Coordinates of C-alpha atoms in Angstrom, one line a residue:
M1 CA 208.1 -57.0 -31.5
M2 CA 205.5 -54.3 -32.0
R3 CA 203.1 -54.0 -29.1
I4 CA 199.4 -54.5 -29.7
L5 CA 197.3 -52.1 -27.7
D6 CA 193.6 -51.5 -27.2
F7 CA 192.4 -48.0 -28.1
D8 CA 190.0 -47.8 -25.1
S9 CA 192.8 -48.6 -22.6
L10 CA 195.2 -45.9 -23.7
S11 CA 195.5 -42.6 -21.9
P12 CA 196.0 -39.3 -23.8
E13 CA 199.7 -39.4 -22.7
E14 CA 200.2 -42.7 -24.3
F15 CA 199.1 -41.3 -27.6
L16 CA 201.4 -38.4 -27.4
N17 CA 204.5 -39.7 -25.7
R18 CA 207.0 -38.5 -28.3
D19 CA 209.9 -36.3 -27.4
I20 CA 211.1 -34.0 -30.2
Q21 CA 214.7 -34.9 -29.4
A22 CA 214.9 -37.7 -26.9
E23 CA 218.7 -37.5 -26.7
E24 CA 221.3 -36.1 -24.4
D25 CA 221.3 -32.3 -23.9
V26 CA 223.8 -30.9 -26.4
S27 CA 223.1 -27.2 -25.7
A28 CA 226.5 -26.4 -24.2
A29 CA 228.3 -28.1 -27.0
V30 CA 226.3 -26.3 -29.7
D31 CA 227.0 -22.9 -27.9
E32 CA 230.7 -23.7 -28.2
V33 CA 230.5 -24.5 -31.9
I34 CA 228.6 -21.4 -32.7
A35 CA 230.9 -19.2 -30.8
N36 CA 234.0 -20.8 -32.4
V37 CA 232.6 -20.4 -35.9
R38 CA 231.7 -16.7 -35.3
K39 CA 235.2 -16.1 -34.0
R40 CA 237.3 -18.2 -36.4
G41 CA 235.2 -18.5 -39.5
D42 CA 236.5 -20.8 -42.1
A43 CA 239.3 -22.1 -39.9
A44 CA 236.8 -23.4 -37.4
L45 CA 234.8 -25.0 -40.2
R46 CA 237.8 -26.8 -41.5
D47 CA 238.7 -28.1 -38.0
Y48 CA 235.2 -29.4 -37.4
T49 CA 235.1 -31.0 -40.9
R50 CA 238.3 -32.8 -40.1
R51 CA 237.1 -33.9 -36.7
F52 CA 233.5 -35.0 -37.5
D53 CA 233.7 -36.0 -41.2
G54 CA 237.3 -37.1 -41.5
A55 CA 237.9 -34.8 -44.5
E56 CA 240.8 -32.5 -44.9
L57 CA 239.6 -29.5 -47.0
Q58 CA 241.3 -26.6 -48.5
D59 CA 238.3 -25.2 -50.3
L60 CA 235.0 -25.5 -48.5
W61 CA 232.9 -25.1 -51.6
V62 CA 232.1 -27.5 -54.5
S63 CA 234.0 -26.4 -57.5
A64 CA 232.8 -26.2 -61.1
E65 CA 235.1 -29.1 -61.9
E66 CA 233.4 -31.3 -59.4
F67 CA 230.0 -30.5 -60.9
D68 CA 231.5 -31.4 -64.3
A69 CA 232.7 -34.7 -63.0
A70 CA 229.3 -35.4 -61.4
R71 CA 227.5 -35.0 -64.7
E72 CA 229.7 -37.8 -66.1
A73 CA 229.3 -40.0 -63.1
V74 CA 225.6 -40.1 -62.7
D75 CA 223.9 -42.8 -64.9
P76 CA 221.3 -41.7 -67.5
Y77 CA 218.5 -43.7 -65.8
F78 CA 218.9 -41.9 -62.5
M79 CA 219.3 -38.5 -64.2
E80 CA 215.9 -39.0 -65.8
T81 CA 214.5 -40.0 -62.4
L82 CA 215.8 -36.8 -60.9
R83 CA 214.3 -34.8 -63.8
E84 CA 210.9 -36.4 -63.4
A85 CA 210.9 -35.9 -59.7
A86 CA 212.0 -32.3 -60.0
E87 CA 209.2 -31.7 -62.5
N88 CA 206.6 -33.3 -60.2
I89 CA 207.8 -31.2 -57.3
R90 CA 207.9 -28.0 -59.4
R91 CA 204.4 -28.6 -60.8
F92 CA 202.9 -29.1 -57.3
H93 CA 204.6 -26.1 -55.7
E94 CA 203.8 -23.7 -58.5
R95 CA 200.2 -24.1 -57.6
Q96 CA 201.0 -22.6 -54.2
K97 CA 201.8 -19.1 -55.7
H98 CA 199.9 -16.2 -54.1
N99 CA 198.5 -13.2 -55.8
D100 CA 199.0 -9.6 -54.6
F101 CA 195.8 -7.7 -54.0
L102 CA 194.8 -4.0 -54.0
L103 CA 191.7 -2.4 -52.5
A104 CA 190.6 1.0 -53.7
D105 CA 186.9 0.9 -52.8
R106 CA 186.8 4.2 -50.7
P107 CA 187.5 7.7 -52.0
G108 CA 191.1 8.7 -51.4
V109 CA 192.2 5.4 -49.9
V110 CA 194.4 2.7 -51.5
M111 CA 195.7 -0.3 -49.7
G112 CA 196.8 -3.8 -50.4
Q113 CA 199.2 -6.7 -49.9
R114 CA 202.2 -7.9 -51.8
W115 CA 204.4 -11.0 -51.6
T116 CA 208.2 -10.8 -52.0
P117 CA 210.8 -13.6 -51.8
I118 CA 213.4 -14.0 -49.1
E119 CA 216.7 -13.0 -50.7
K120 CA 219.1 -15.7 -49.4
V121 CA 218.3 -19.2 -48.1
G122 CA 220.5 -21.9 -46.7
V123 CA 219.5 -25.6 -47.1
C124 CA 220.9 -28.2 -44.6
V125 CA 221.3 -31.6 -46.3
P126 CA 222.3 -34.5 -44.0
R127 CA 224.6 -37.3 -45.1
S128 CA 223.5 -40.8 -44.1
P129 CA 225.5 -42.3 -45.7
E130 CA 225.2 -40.0 -48.7
A131 CA 223.8 -36.5 -49.1
F132 CA 220.1 -36.9 -49.9
P133 CA 219.2 -35.7 -53.5
S134 CA 215.5 -35.8 -52.4
T135 CA 216.1 -33.3 -49.6
I136 CA 217.8 -30.9 -52.1
L137 CA 214.9 -31.1 -54.6
M138 CA 212.2 -30.7 -51.9
N139 CA 213.9 -27.7 -50.2
A140 CA 215.5 -25.9 -53.1
I141 CA 212.8 -26.1 -55.8
P142 CA 210.1 -24.3 -53.7
A143 CA 212.6 -21.6 -52.9
Q144 CA 213.5 -21.3 -56.6
I145 CA 209.8 -21.0 -57.6
A146 CA 209.3 -18.3 -54.9
G147 CA 212.1 -16.2 -56.5
V148 CA 214.9 -16.6 -54.0
L149 CA 218.0 -15.3 -55.7
D150 CA 220.6 -17.1 -53.7
I151 CA 220.1 -20.7 -52.6
V152 CA 223.1 -22.2 -50.6
I153 CA 223.4 -25.9 -49.7
V154 CA 225.5 -27.2 -46.9
T155 CA 226.2 -30.9 -46.6
P156 CA 228.9 -32.9 -44.9
P157 CA 231.6 -34.3 -47.3
R158 CA 232.7 -37.9 -47.6
P159 CA 236.1 -38.7 -45.9
D160 CA 237.8 -38.0 -49.2
G161 CA 236.3 -34.5 -49.4
S162 CA 233.8 -35.2 -52.1
V163 CA 230.0 -34.9 -52.3
S164 CA 227.9 -37.6 -54.0
P165 CA 227.4 -36.8 -57.7
E166 CA 223.7 -37.6 -57.4
A167 CA 223.3 -34.8 -54.8
L168 CA 225.2 -32.3 -57.0
M169 CA 223.0 -33.1 -60.0
A170 CA 219.9 -32.5 -57.8
A171 CA 221.4 -29.2 -56.8
E172 CA 222.0 -28.3 -60.5
L173 CA 218.4 -29.2 -61.4
A174 CA 217.1 -27.0 -58.5
E175 CA 219.3 -24.1 -59.7
V176 CA 221.3 -23.9 -56.5
T177 CA 223.8 -21.1 -56.3
E178 CA 226.5 -22.7 -54.2
V179 CA 227.2 -26.0 -52.4
F180 CA 229.5 -26.1 -49.3
K181 CA 231.1 -29.2 -47.8
I182 CA 230.1 -28.6 -44.2
G183 CA 227.5 -30.0 -41.9
G184 CA 226.2 -30.1 -38.3
A185 CA 225.9 -27.2 -35.9
Q186 CA 228.9 -25.6 -37.5
A187 CA 227.1 -25.3 -40.9
V188 CA 224.1 -23.7 -39.2
A189 CA 226.4 -21.2 -37.5
A190 CA 228.1 -20.4 -40.7
L191 CA 224.8 -19.7 -42.5
A192 CA 223.5 -17.6 -39.7
Y193 CA 226.5 -15.4 -39.2
G194 CA 228.6 -15.8 -42.4
T195 CA 232.3 -16.6 -42.7
E196 CA 235.0 -15.7 -45.2
S197 CA 233.6 -18.3 -47.7
V198 CA 230.0 -19.0 -46.5
P199 CA 227.5 -16.2 -47.1
R200 CA 225.2 -15.2 -44.4
V201 CA 221.6 -16.1 -45.3
D202 CA 218.2 -14.9 -44.2
K203 CA 216.6 -18.3 -43.6
I204 CA 217.8 -21.8 -42.9
V205 CA 215.7 -24.8 -43.9
G206 CA 216.3 -28.6 -44.0
P207 CA 216.6 -31.5 -41.6
G208 CA 219.3 -32.8 -39.4
G209 CA 220.1 -34.5 -36.1
V210 CA 220.0 -33.2 -32.6
F211 CA 223.0 -30.9 -33.1
V212 CA 221.5 -29.3 -36.2
A213 CA 218.1 -28.9 -34.5
T214 CA 219.6 -27.3 -31.4
A215 CA 221.7 -25.0 -33.5
K216 CA 218.6 -23.9 -35.5
R217 CA 216.8 -23.1 -32.3
K218 CA 219.7 -21.0 -31.0
V219 CA 220.2 -18.9 -34.2
F220 CA 216.5 -18.3 -34.7
G221 CA 216.0 -14.5 -34.6
Q222 CA 219.3 -13.9 -36.2
V223 CA 217.8 -15.8 -39.1
A224 CA 214.5 -17.4 -39.8
I225 CA 214.1 -21.2 -39.7
D226 CA 211.6 -23.6 -41.2
M227 CA 210.9 -25.9 -38.2
I228 CA 212.5 -28.1 -35.6
A229 CA 212.3 -31.5 -37.1
G230 CA 212.1 -34.5 -34.8
P231 CA 212.4 -38.2 -35.7
S232 CA 210.5 -39.5 -38.7
E233 CA 207.0 -41.0 -38.2
I234 CA 204.4 -43.0 -40.0
L235 CA 200.9 -44.0 -39.1
V236 CA 199.1 -46.5 -41.2
L237 CA 195.3 -46.6 -40.7
A238 CA 194.2 -49.9 -42.2
D239 CA 191.0 -51.9 -42.4
G240 CA 190.8 -55.7 -42.3
K241 CA 191.1 -55.9 -46.2
T242 CA 194.6 -54.5 -46.2
N243 CA 197.5 -56.8 -47.2
P244 CA 199.5 -57.2 -44.0
Q245 CA 202.7 -57.5 -46.0
W246 CA 202.2 -54.1 -47.5
A247 CA 201.4 -52.5 -44.1
A248 CA 204.5 -54.1 -42.6
A249 CA 206.7 -52.9 -45.4
D250 CA 205.4 -49.3 -45.0
L251 CA 205.9 -49.3 -41.3
L252 CA 209.5 -50.5 -41.7
S253 CA 210.2 -47.9 -44.3
Q254 CA 210.2 -45.3 -41.6
A255 CA 211.6 -47.4 -38.7
E256 CA 214.8 -47.8 -40.7
H257 CA 215.5 -44.1 -40.5
D258 CA 216.4 -43.8 -36.9
P259 CA 216.1 -45.6 -33.6
L260 CA 213.9 -42.7 -32.5
S261 CA 211.5 -43.0 -35.5
S262 CA 208.0 -44.2 -34.7
A263 CA 205.9 -46.6 -36.8
V264 CA 202.2 -47.0 -35.8
L265 CA 199.4 -49.1 -37.2
V266 CA 195.8 -48.2 -36.3
T267 CA 193.2 -50.7 -37.3
D268 CA 189.7 -51.9 -36.5
S269 CA 190.8 -55.5 -37.2
R270 CA 192.4 -57.6 -34.5
E271 CA 193.2 -60.3 -37.2
L272 CA 195.1 -57.7 -39.3
A273 CA 196.9 -56.4 -36.2
E274 CA 198.3 -59.8 -35.4
A275 CA 199.2 -60.5 -39.0
V276 CA 201.1 -57.2 -39.4
Q277 CA 202.9 -57.9 -36.1
A278 CA 204.1 -61.2 -37.5
E279 CA 205.1 -59.7 -40.9
V280 CA 207.1 -56.9 -39.3
E281 CA 209.1 -59.5 -37.3
A282 CA 209.6 -61.6 -40.4
R283 CA 210.7 -58.7 -42.6
L284 CA 213.1 -57.1 -40.1
E285 CA 215.8 -59.6 -40.5
A286 CA 216.1 -58.9 -44.2
L287 CA 216.6 -55.2 -43.8
P288 CA 220.2 -53.9 -44.2
R289 CA 219.5 -51.4 -41.4
K290 CA 217.7 -54.0 -39.3
E291 CA 219.4 -53.0 -36.0
I292 CA 218.2 -49.4 -36.4
A293 CA 214.7 -50.6 -37.4
R294 CA 214.4 -53.1 -34.6
R295 CA 215.2 -50.4 -31.9
S296 CA 212.6 -48.1 -33.5
I297 CA 210.0 -50.9 -33.6
E298 CA 210.6 -52.1 -30.1
D299 CA 210.9 -48.7 -28.4
N300 CA 208.4 -46.6 -30.4
G301 CA 206.3 -48.9 -32.6
K302 CA 202.8 -49.9 -31.7
I303 CA 199.6 -51.3 -33.1
I304 CA 196.4 -49.7 -31.8
V305 CA 193.2 -51.8 -32.2
T306 CA 189.9 -50.0 -32.2
D307 CA 186.3 -51.3 -32.5
S308 CA 185.4 -48.9 -35.3
L309 CA 186.9 -46.6 -37.9
D310 CA 185.4 -43.7 -36.0
K311 CA 187.7 -44.4 -33.1
A312 CA 190.6 -45.1 -35.5
L313 CA 190.2 -41.6 -36.9
L314 CA 190.1 -40.2 -33.3
A315 CA 193.4 -41.9 -32.7
V316 CA 194.9 -40.4 -35.9
N317 CA 194.0 -36.9 -34.9
R318 CA 195.3 -37.3 -31.4
I319 CA 198.7 -38.6 -32.7
A320 CA 198.9 -36.0 -35.5
P321 CA 201.4 -38.0 -37.5
E322 CA 204.0 -36.7 -40.0
H323 CA 203.0 -39.3 -42.6
L324 CA 199.5 -40.8 -42.7
E325 CA 198.4 -43.7 -44.9
L326 CA 194.7 -44.4 -45.3
C327 CA 194.6 -48.0 -46.4
V328 CA 190.8 -48.4 -46.8
D329 CA 188.3 -49.0 -49.6
D330 CA 187.3 -45.3 -49.9
P331 CA 190.1 -43.1 -48.5
F332 CA 188.6 -39.9 -50.0
A333 CA 185.6 -40.4 -47.8
L334 CA 187.8 -40.3 -44.7
L335 CA 190.0 -37.4 -45.9
P336 CA 187.7 -34.6 -44.7
R337 CA 187.8 -36.1 -41.2
I338 CA 191.6 -35.9 -41.0
K339 CA 192.4 -32.8 -38.9
N340 CA 196.0 -33.3 -38.0
A341 CA 198.5 -34.9 -40.4
G342 CA 201.6 -33.6 -42.3
S343 CA 200.9 -35.5 -45.5
V344 CA 198.2 -38.0 -46.3
F345 CA 198.6 -41.0 -48.6
L346 CA 195.3 -42.2 -50.0
G347 CA 194.6 -45.8 -50.8
R348 CA 196.4 -49.1 -50.7
F349 CA 198.7 -48.3 -53.7
T350 CA 200.2 -45.0 -52.3
P351 CA 203.1 -46.0 -50.1
E352 CA 204.8 -43.2 -48.2
A353 CA 208.0 -43.7 -50.2
L354 CA 206.2 -42.0 -53.1
G355 CA 206.1 -38.8 -51.1
D356 CA 209.7 -39.1 -50.0
Y357 CA 211.1 -39.0 -53.5
F358 CA 208.9 -38.6 -56.5
A359 CA 205.2 -37.6 -56.3
G360 CA 205.5 -33.8 -55.8
P361 CA 204.1 -32.8 -52.4
N362 CA 206.9 -31.8 -50.1
H363 CA 208.5 -34.4 -47.8
T364 CA 209.7 -31.8 -45.2
L365 CA 206.8 -32.3 -42.8
P366 CA 205.8 -31.4 -39.2
T367 CA 206.8 -34.1 -36.7
S368 CA 206.3 -34.9 -33.0
G369 CA 202.6 -34.0 -33.1
T370 CA 203.3 -30.5 -34.4
A371 CA 200.9 -31.2 -37.4
R372 CA 198.3 -30.0 -34.9
F373 CA 199.5 -26.4 -35.7
S374 CA 202.0 -26.4 -38.5
S375 CA 202.3 -27.4 -42.1
P376 CA 204.6 -29.0 -44.7
L377 CA 207.4 -26.9 -46.2
G378 CA 206.1 -25.0 -49.2
M379 CA 206.5 -21.9 -51.2
D380 CA 205.1 -19.7 -48.4
D381 CA 208.2 -20.6 -46.4
F382 CA 210.4 -18.6 -48.8
M383 CA 208.2 -15.5 -49.1
K384 CA 207.1 -12.6 -47.0
R385 CA 203.9 -10.5 -47.0
S386 CA 204.0 -6.8 -46.9
S387 CA 201.0 -4.5 -46.6
F388 CA 200.8 -1.0 -48.0
L389 CA 198.3 1.9 -47.7
C390 CA 197.9 5.4 -49.0
Y391 CA 195.4 8.1 -47.9
D392 CA 195.0 11.4 -49.5
Q393 CA 194.4 14.6 -47.4
A394 CA 190.6 14.4 -47.6
A395 CA 190.5 10.8 -46.5
L396 CA 192.8 11.4 -43.6
S397 CA 190.8 14.4 -42.5
A398 CA 187.6 12.3 -42.5
C399 CA 189.0 9.8 -40.0
G400 CA 191.8 11.7 -38.3
D401 CA 189.8 12.6 -35.2
R402 CA 188.9 9.0 -34.6
V403 CA 192.5 7.9 -35.0
A404 CA 193.6 10.6 -32.5
D405 CA 190.8 9.6 -30.0
F406 CA 191.9 5.9 -30.3
A407 CA 195.5 6.8 -29.6
R408 CA 194.6 8.9 -26.5
R409 CA 192.6 6.1 -25.1
E410 CA 195.8 4.0 -25.2
G411 CA 197.8 6.8 -23.6
L412 CA 199.8 7.7 -26.7
E413 CA 199.6 11.4 -27.2
G414 CA 202.3 11.5 -29.8
H415 CA 200.3 9.2 -32.0
A416 CA 197.2 11.4 -31.6
R417 CA 199.1 14.6 -32.5
S418 CA 200.6 12.9 -35.6
A419 CA 197.2 12.0 -36.9
E420 CA 195.9 15.6 -36.2
S421 CA 199.0 17.4 -37.7
R422 CA 197.8 16.9 -41.3
R423 CA 194.3 18.3 -40.9
E424 CA 193.0 20.4 -43.7
P425 CA 193.2 24.1 -42.7

């Protein structure tokens, strides 16, 4: 049962008692996987796929014939859903495009900034129990908009060696270059270092369990990564007018992800708190993933009761949730006061599930309180900034003595002489 707690009795540690990966240390096992993939390449990938996924593979990639079969297998209704979702995601992320700029406001001086896309990106897509089409759309479409030339997906196969046709159709809509039937730490290693079949990429994005998260930490520097994702989270801020059935349903939507997921209700109504507590218990038994959801609710779920919405907002900003629902009469009035949240869902008719699949904003979000300093996945994650500058001889001569003096004050004579070497005679 969800615990009901009073805001004023909670210590700061009780607001922030989340561990990014509260599981056993897998560092040594991941080191072994990475070393094996670097040494043996595709052979190691086939071995791990046989061991962890039960699939015997000859080819690691999804063939053109498999894509053809997927087009026939996916029903027209879901294909239209995928197209609408892809269009919503594309429309939202296209607004994130940056403009280059150029400054030429001083004689003889030109400088500016330009954005260029990362060339190759790998997307990790978990299978639980199927590869997630939504993860493919949310990760690959911003990369495609940014101008990434090669987008590679890695996802564990089914035991028969296939990948769900829905996932393949999502990949096709997102203009993915290649799909490989590998997962786990071994897939991260393959993307970071390359094998006979899997191309080495410049950045790895996408979610995964503790092995994937640990592997991403270890290859960072060899490649870029998006973030280290922890268990999923939802915080519902609700006033006393909120339907407790709706609030309970939304809390359970995240609790069913993983036993480590956290579902939190913050409210200024004791009556609502007790009603939601009862609704969660009643609805748990009807969930197909009830055992997972129950562990999440009992271990990590809580209801925080405050005596005002001001304190409720304080609780929200302390927790810095991945997903935040504002179930109040005027959510837009509260929005400017939200400082720490991955994605905010405004009003009583905006369930978090909209963001997971369809609405458009990205569902790859900062977890474990990292919304205090990080952001949702977006087009920026697939681009780089470069600055440029050009001085003519007169412009350099005008400031060269200052540059040389600055360099000498830092003890760098070579820098100073470089600035002085081009003085006008």
